[in-house]
Phi, psi and omega in degrees: 000126181278141175274161171303143183311324182259004184257123180265169177294334177289327174297320180295321178296320179296325178284339178085022180280083185294329180298311180294322178301315180298318180296318181293325180288333174295326179283325183208096182292343179294345179296339180301324183244019180267129183265155176267194183294340177266010183062029178258141174272173175304323184292329175300312184289324176296320179294314181297327179279349177086027185256086187292327179293320178292321177301313180296318179300313181293320178297319179296336178275358178102009177292127181294122188283342181249023176298145181253148177268195186290347174247012175086011181275134174271167174304323179295319178297316180297315181294322180293320178294323183274357178076028182269087188299314183296323178292317178302315179300315181297313182295321178295321179294335179273356177093022179299144181291113189285337184252018175297148177236150173274188186296337177270000179086010181277132179256174177301316181293322179297316179295315181297321178293320180292321183275345180084025180276084188301313183297324178291319176304315180299316180297316182295317179296319179296338179255031171070030173296141178286111184287347179251017182299141184242150174265189184294341178261009177080006182281138178256171174304327179294319174302315183298309182295320182294314184291329181273350181075028179275083191297320181293321176294318178302315179298318180296318179293317180293335178292350177286353174063235184293345179290332186266137175265104188290323184258032177298142181254140174273188184296342180261003180084006181275134170271168175305325179294322175306313184293320177299315182293319179299326180270356180069034183269095188295307185297317181295317179298319179299318178298318181295317179296320178298333178267011173098008179300139185272135181274348189249003177293135180259141175274189184294342177265012179065027179257137173268166174305322179295325178296329184270343185282143171301152185308316182297315179293320179301318179296319179297317180298318178298320179295318180298319182290325183283341182291000000 
């Protein structure tokens, strides 16, 4: 079967056309491990497109499930970032490395926390994802969820109890509470304080979360701590 002149087999994988993929692999089985210009395999594109059956098919043919592309992203990282729950489940069941990072240090959990993909966050944590994993800027999933206002993800991370470091600092010295206060996120800041987040930690600019908070939020935070 001929492809469209400008359509590659990797485009077909992204679309999830497993029938055409099978026909092409019958002609050239080497396509399973052949990378495109982005150093991505068929399984990368199948994962990004959300096609879990194709991902499983390719893995069964020997396609490496933790292969990295030109920015260091694995299929699991791509699927987690894109919110493809079924693919994440499939890759985890196949033993994909849950704590792999790309070149910027971003992991599957960091992307899921940043994007607000709660079910994916739950799956990753259930499969031993490091809840305190850091990227090159020192940001953790908690920083990501807090700064973006992803309240359900924030609750899920805080539910990890002693496993989670509430006052973790990024490269700028900011804790998740600093970021919440800077963005004026009242509910998120309240959750962090209830879990023991400190109001007096200073960042590299010598600012505390209270220094960054709008006046109304600062008063509320003081009241919560005094209660």
